[in-house]
CSV table of C-alpha atoms in Angstrom, one decimal:
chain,number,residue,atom,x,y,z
A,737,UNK,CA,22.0,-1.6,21.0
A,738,UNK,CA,18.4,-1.3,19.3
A,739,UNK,CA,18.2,-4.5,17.7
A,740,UNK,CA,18.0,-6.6,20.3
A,741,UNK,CA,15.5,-4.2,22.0
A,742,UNK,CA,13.5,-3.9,19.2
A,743,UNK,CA,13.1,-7.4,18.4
A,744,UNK,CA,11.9,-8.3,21.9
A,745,UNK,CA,9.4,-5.3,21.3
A,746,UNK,CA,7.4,-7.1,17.8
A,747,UNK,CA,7.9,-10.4,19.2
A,748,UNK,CA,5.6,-8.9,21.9
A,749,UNK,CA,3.7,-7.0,19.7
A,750,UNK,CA,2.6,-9.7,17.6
A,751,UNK,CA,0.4,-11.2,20.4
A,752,UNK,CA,-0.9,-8.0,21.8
A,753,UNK,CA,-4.7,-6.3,21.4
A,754,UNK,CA,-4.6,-2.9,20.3
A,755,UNK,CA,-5.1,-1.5,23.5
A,756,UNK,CA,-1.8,-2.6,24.8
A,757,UNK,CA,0.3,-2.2,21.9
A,758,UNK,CA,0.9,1.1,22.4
A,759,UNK,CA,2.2,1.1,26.6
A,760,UNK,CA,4.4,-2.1,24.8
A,761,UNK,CA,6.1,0.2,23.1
A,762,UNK,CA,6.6,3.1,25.6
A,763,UNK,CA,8.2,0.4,27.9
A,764,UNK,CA,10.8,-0.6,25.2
A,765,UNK,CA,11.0,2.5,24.1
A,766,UNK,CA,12.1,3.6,27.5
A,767,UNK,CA,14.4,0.6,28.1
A,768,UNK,CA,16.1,1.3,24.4
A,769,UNK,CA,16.8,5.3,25.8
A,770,UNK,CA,14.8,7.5,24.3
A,771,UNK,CA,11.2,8.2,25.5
A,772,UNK,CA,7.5,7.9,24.6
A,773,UNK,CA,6.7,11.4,25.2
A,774,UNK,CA,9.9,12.4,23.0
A,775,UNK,CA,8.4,10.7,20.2
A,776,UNK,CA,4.7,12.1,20.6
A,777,UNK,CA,6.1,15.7,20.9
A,778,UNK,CA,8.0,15.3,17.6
A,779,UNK,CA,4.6,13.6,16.1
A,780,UNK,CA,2.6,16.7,17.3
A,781,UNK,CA,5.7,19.5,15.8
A,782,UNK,CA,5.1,17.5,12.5
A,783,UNK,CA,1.7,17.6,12.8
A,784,UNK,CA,1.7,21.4,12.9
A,785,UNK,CA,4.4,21.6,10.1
A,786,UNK,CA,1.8,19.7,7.8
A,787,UNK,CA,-0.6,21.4,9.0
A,788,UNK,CA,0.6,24.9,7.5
A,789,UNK,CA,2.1,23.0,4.0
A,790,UNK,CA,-1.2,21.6,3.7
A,791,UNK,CA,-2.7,25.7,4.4
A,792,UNK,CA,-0.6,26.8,0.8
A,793,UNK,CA,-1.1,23.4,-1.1
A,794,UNK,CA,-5.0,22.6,-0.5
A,795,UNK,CA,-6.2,24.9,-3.2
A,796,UNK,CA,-3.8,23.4,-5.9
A,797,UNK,CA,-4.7,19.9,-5.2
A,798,UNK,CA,-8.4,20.4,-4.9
A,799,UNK,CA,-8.3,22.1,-8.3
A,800,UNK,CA,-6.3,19.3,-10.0
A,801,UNK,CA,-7.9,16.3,-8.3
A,802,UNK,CA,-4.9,14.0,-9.1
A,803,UNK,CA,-3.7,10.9,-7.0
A,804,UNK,CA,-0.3,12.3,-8.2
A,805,UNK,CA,2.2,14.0,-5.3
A,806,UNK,CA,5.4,15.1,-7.1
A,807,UNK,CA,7.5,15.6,-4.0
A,808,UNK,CA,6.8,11.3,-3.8
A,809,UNK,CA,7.4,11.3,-7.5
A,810,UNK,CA,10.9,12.8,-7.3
A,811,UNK,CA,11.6,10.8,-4.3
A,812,UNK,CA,11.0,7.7,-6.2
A,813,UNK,CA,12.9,8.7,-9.1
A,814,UNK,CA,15.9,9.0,-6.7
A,815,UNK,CA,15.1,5.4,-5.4
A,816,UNK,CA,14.0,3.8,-9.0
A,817,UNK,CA,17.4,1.6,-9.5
A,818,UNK,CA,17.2,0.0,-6.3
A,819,UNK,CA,13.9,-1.9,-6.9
A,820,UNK,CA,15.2,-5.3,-6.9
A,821,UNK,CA,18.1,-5.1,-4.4
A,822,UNK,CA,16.9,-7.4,-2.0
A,823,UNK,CA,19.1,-6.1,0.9
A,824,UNK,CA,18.4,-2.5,-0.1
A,825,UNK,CA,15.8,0.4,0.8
A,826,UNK,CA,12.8,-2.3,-0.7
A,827,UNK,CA,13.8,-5.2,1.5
A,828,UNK,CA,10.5,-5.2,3.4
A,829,UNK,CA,8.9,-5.0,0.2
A,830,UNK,CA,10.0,-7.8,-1.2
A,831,UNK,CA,10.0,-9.8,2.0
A,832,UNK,CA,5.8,-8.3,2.0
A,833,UNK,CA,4.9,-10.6,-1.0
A,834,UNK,CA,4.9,-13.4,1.5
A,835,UNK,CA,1.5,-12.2,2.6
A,836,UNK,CA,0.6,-10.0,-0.1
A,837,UNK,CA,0.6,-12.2,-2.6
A,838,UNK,CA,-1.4,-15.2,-1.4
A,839,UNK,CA,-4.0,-12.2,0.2
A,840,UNK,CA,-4.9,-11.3,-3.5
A,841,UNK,CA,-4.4,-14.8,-5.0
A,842,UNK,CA,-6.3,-16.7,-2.1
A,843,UNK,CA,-9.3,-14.2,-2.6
A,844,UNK,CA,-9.2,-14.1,-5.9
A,845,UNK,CA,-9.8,-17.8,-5.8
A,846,UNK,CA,-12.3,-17.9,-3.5
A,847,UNK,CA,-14.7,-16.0,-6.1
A,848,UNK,CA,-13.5,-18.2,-8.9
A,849,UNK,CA,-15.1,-21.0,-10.2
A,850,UNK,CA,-12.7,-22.2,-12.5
A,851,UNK,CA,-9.5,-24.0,-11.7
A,852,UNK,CA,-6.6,-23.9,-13.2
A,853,UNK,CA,-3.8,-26.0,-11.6
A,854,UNK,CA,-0.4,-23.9,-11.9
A,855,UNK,CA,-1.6,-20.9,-12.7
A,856,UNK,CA,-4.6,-20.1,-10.2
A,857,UNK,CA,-5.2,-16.7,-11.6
A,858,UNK,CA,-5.2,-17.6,-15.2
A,859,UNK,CA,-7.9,-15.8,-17.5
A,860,UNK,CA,-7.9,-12.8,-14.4
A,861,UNK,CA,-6.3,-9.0,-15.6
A,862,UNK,CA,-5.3,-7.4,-12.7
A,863,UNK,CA,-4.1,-3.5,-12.7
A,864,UNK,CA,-1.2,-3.2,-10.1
A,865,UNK,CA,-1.2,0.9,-9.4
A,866,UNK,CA,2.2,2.3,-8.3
A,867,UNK,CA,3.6,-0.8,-9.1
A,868,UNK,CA,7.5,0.3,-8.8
A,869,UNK,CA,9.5,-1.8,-10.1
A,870,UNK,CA,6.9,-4.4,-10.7
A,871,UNK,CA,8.1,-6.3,-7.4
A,872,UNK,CA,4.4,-7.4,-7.1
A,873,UNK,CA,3.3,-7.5,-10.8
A,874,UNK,CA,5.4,-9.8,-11.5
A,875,UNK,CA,4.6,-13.2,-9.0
A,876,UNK,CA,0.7,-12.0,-9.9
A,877,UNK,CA,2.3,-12.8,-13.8
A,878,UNK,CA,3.6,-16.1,-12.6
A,879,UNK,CA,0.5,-17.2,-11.3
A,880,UNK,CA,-1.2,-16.6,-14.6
A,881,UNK,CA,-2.8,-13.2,-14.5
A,882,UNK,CA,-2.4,-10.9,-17.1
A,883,UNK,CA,-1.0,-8.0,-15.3
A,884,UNK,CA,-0.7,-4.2,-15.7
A,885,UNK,CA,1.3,-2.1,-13.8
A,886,UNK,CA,1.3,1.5,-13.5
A,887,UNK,CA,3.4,4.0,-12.3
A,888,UNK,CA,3.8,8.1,-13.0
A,889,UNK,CA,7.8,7.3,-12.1
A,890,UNK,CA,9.0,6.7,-15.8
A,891,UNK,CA,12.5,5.3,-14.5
A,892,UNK,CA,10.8,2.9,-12.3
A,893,UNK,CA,8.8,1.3,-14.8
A,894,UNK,CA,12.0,1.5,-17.5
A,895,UNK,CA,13.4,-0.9,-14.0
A,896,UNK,CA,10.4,-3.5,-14.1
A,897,UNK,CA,10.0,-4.1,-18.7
A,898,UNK,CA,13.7,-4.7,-18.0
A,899,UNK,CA,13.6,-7.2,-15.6
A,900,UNK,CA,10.4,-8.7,-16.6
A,901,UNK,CA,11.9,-8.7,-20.4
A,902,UNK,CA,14.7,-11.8,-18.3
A,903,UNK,CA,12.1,-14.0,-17.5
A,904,UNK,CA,10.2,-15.3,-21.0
A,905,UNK,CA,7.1,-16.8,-19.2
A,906,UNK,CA,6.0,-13.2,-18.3
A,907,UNK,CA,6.6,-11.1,-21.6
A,908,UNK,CA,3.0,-12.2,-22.5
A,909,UNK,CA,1.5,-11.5,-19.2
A,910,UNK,CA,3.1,-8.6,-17.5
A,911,UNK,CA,3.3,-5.4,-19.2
A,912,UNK,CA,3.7,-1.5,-17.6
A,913,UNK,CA,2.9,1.7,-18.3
A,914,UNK,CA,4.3,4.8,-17.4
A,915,UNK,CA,0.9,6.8,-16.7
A,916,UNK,CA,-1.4,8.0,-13.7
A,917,UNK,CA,-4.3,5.7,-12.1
A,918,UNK,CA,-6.3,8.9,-13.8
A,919,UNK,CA,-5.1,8.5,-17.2
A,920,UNK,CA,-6.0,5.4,-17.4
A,921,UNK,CA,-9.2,5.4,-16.1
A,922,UNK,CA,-10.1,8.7,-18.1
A,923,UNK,CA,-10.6,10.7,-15.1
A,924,UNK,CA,-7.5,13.1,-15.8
A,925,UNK,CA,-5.7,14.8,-18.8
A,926,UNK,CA,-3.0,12.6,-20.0
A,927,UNK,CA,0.3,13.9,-20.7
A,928,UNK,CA,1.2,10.1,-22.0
A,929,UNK,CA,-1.4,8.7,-24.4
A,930,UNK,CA,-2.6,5.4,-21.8
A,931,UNK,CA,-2.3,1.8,-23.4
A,932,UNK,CA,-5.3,1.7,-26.0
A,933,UNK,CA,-8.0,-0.9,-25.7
A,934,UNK,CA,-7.8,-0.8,-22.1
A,935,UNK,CA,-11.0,-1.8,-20.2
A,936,UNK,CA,-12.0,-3.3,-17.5
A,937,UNK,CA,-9.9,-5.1,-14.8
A,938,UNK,CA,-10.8,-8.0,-12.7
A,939,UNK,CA,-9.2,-6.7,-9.9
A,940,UNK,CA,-7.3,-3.7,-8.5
A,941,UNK,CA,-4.0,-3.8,-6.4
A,942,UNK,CA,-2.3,-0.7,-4.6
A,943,UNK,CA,-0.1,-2.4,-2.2
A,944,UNK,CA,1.8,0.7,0.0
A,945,UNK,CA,0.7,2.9,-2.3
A,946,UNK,CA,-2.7,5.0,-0.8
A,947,UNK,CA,0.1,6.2,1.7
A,948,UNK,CA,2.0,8.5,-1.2
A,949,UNK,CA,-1.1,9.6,-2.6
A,950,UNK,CA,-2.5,13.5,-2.9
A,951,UNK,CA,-6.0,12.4,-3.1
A,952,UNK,CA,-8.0,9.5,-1.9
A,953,UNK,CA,-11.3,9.9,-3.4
A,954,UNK,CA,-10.0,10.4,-6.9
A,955,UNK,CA,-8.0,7.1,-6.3
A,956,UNK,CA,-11.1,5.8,-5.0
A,957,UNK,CA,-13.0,7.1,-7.9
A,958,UNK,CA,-10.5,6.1,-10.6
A,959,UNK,CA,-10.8,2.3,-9.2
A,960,UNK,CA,-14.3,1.8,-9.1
A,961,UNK,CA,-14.3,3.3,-12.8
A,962,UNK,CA,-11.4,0.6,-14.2
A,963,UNK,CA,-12.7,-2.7,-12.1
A,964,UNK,CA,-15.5,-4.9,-13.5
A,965,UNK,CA,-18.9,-5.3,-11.5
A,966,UNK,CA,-17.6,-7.6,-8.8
A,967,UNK,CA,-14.1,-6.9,-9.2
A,968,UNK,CA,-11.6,-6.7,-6.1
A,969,UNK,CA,-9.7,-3.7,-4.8
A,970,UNK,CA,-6.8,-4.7,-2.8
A,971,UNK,CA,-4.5,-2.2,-0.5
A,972,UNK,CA,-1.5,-2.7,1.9
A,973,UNK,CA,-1.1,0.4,4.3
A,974,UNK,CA,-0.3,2.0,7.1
A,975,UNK,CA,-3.0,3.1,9.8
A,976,UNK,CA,-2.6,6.6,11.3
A,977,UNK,CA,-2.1,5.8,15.0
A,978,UNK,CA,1.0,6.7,17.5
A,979,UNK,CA,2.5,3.2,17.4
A,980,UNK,CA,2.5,3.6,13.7
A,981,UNK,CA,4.4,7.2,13.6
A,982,UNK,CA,6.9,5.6,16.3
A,983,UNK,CA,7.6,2.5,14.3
A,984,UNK,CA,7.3,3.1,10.3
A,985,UNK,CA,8.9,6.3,10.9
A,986,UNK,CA,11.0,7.1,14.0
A,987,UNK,CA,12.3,3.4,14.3
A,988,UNK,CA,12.3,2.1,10.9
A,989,UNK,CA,13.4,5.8,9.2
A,990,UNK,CA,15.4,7.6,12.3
A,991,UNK,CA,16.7,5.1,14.2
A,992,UNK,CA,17.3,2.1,11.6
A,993,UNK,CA,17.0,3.4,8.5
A,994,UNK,CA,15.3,0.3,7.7
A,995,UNK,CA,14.0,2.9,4.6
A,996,UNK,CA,15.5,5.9,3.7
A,997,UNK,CA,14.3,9.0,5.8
A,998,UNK,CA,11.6,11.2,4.6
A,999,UNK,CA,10.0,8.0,2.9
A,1000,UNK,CA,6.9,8.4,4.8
A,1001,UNK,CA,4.3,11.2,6.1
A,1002,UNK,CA,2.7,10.5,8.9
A,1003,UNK,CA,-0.5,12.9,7.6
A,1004,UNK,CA,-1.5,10.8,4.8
A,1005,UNK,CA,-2.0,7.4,6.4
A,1006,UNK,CA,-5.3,6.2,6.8
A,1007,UNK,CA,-7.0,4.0,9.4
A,1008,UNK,CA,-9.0,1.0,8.2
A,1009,UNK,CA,-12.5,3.1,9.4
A,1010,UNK,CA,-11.7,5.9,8.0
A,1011,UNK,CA,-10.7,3.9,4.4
A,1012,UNK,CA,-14.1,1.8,4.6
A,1013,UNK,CA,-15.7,4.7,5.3
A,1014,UNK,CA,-14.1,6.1,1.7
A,1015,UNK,CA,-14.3,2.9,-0.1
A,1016,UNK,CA,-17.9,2.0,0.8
A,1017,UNK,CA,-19.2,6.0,-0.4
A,1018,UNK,CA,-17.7,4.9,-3.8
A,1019,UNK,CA,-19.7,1.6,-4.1
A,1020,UNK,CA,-17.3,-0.9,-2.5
A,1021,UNK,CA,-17.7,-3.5,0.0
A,1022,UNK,CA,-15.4,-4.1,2.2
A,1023,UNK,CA,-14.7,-7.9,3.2
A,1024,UNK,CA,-11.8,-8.1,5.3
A,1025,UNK,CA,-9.2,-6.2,6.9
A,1026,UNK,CA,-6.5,-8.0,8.3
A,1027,UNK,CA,-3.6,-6.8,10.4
A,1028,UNK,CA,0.6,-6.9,9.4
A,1029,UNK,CA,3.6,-7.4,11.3
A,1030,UNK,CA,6.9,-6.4,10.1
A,1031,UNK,CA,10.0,-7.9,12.0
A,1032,UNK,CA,13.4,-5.9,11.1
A,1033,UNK,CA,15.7,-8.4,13.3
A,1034,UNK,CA,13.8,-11.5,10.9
A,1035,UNK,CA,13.0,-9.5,8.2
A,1036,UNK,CA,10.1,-11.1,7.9
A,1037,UNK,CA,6.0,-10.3,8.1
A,1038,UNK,CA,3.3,-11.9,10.1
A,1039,UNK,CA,0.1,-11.8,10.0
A,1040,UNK,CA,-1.9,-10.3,13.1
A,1041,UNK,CA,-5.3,-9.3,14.7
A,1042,UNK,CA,-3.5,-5.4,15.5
A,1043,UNK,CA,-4.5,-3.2,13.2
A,1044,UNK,CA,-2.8,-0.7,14.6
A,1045,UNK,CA,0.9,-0.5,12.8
A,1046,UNK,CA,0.4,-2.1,8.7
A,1047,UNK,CA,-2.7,-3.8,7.2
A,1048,UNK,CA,-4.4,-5.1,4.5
A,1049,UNK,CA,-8.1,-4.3,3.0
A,1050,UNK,CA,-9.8,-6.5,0.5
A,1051,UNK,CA,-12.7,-4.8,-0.9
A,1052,UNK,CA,-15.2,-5.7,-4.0
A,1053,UNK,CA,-16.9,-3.6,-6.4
A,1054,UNK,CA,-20.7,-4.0,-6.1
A,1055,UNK,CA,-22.8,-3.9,-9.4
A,1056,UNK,CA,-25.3,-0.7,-9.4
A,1057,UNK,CA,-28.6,-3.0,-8.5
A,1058,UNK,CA,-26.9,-3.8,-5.6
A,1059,UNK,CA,-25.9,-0.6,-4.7
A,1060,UNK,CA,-29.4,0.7,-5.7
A,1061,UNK,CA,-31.1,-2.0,-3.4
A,1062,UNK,CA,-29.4,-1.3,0.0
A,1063,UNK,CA,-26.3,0.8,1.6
A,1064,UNK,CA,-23.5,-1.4,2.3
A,1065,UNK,CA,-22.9,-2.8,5.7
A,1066,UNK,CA,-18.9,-3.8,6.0
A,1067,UNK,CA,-19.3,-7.3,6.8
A,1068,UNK,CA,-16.4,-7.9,8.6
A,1069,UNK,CA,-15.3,-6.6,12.4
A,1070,UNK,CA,-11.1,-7.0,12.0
A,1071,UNK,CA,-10.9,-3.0,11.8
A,1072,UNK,CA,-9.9,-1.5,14.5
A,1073,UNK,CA,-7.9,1.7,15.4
A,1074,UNK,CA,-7.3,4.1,17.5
């Protein structure tokens, strides 16, 4: 009964401005029986829900300044032997690398004077934070990067050295490590002693990861201190706006448990303003942000000019004298929430 609803609602979408994305949804919402107001009341119950967690939890996490939440780490562990089931609960993460992958390697490029034809990103190390089960790490491998990826869920990356160990063109490029973006960078007390001779990367990539984070800045922190002068930070996300509680989570985890429930909190996404505004106070500059469709009748993702639902945020490290010389400006005007 949804489905056919539903698709008629992000075929609509993807041609919509942000201002009428949302009264798109209420009318499908209302056609597909259950109602607009419904889903901000439940929105506004879980706000005040979070709201009293976050009352008992902020004094723990502002004394332990980790990107680390455990309740996301457990309900990864849960999830870690599913990674490459392409039907599964990371189907629209492995149909994402349609977009994600030629976002990092067309920029990439673009700042590259070398060529290399096959493998574009050859001579480029790229850090791939929360990377699963390597579902992104590896494609970066195949295009010639040397890739790290990282991830505090010690089952997952068990998943991706297995699967990457099939495939003999990445055993010299791809390697994981089961450790914190912290750790790494030095920033937090390792419980695992971090790979040794670890530097500096050429760029940084936390696709649908800032989402499951406990803290922000230190991830923001920890990435300016691992990328090169000049280096790029990419993210994938989710912006905090109504249309994005009523699709990621009451459509996509209530209604067609397109991932498992409970995957998401609604409280920790981020708008693109709001991540500029956090990215730029750690000496980044942002260059584009770029809205993403996701399709669940297609299972495929678009890109669009609303912001509003998924996105994607290139950013680049600036070198101190140009921090020094003048406060950074954005560049770009594709951000937009609401």
């Amino acid at each position: 009964m949804y489905s056919n609803k539903l698709g008629r609602l992000m075929f609509g979408l993807k041609g919509l401005k942000v201002t009428s994305a949302c009264g798109a949804f209420e009318r499908a919402a209302a056609r597909s029986g259950f109602s607009w107001a419904a889903v901000c009341k439940q929105r506004t119950l879980w706000q005040q829900r979070s709201a009293c967690a976050r009352m008992h939890q902020t004094g723990v996490r502002s004394a332990v300044h980790t990107t680390v939440d455990h309740g996301e780490v457990k309900r990864f562990q849960l999830l870690a032997n599913k990674w490459w089931d392409e039907e599964g609960e990371f189907a629209a993460l492995h149909a994402m690398n349609d977009l994600r992958v030629p976002f990092v390697r067309d920029n990439l490029l673009n700042a590259q004077r070398e060529r290399h034809p096959g493998q574009p990103l050859a001579g480029l190390r790229i850090l791939d934070v929360g990377c699963g089960g390597g579902l992104l790490s590896e494609p970066l491998g195949r295009l010639g990067a040397t890739v790290l990826g990282i991830d505090p869920v010690e089952d997952s990356v068990r998943i991706a050295q297995l699967h990457a160990a099939h495939d003999p063109d990445l055993r010299d490029r791809v390697s994981y490590q089961a450790c914190t973006l912290e750790e790494l960078s030095g920033e937090g007390e390792p419980q695992q002693q971090p790979e040794q001779g670890v530097t500096q990367f050429d760029a940084v990539v936390a696709s649908e990861v800032v989402e499951h984070l406990a803290d922000l800045d230190t991830f923001a922190i920890c990435c300016s201190h691992v990328l090169k002068p000049g280096g790029s930070l990419f993210i994938t996300t989710l912006n905090k706006t109504n249309l994005s509680y009523a699709l990621a989570i009451v459509v996509a985890e209530q209604l067609l448990h397109i991932v498992p429930r409970g995957t998401h909190d609604w409280e920790k996404f981020i708008s693109p303003v709001e991540l500029e505004r956090l990215l730029e106070s750690n000496g980044f500059l942002v260059q584009s942000v770029q809205g993403m469709l996701y399709n669940p009748i297609s299972g495929a993702w678009s890109w669009t000019n609303n912001t509003e639902i998924n996105y994607a945020l290139h950013a680049v490290k600036q070198d101190d004298e140009a921090q020094d010389g003048s406060s950074p400006s954005g560049g770009h005007n594709e951000a937009t929430n609401s």
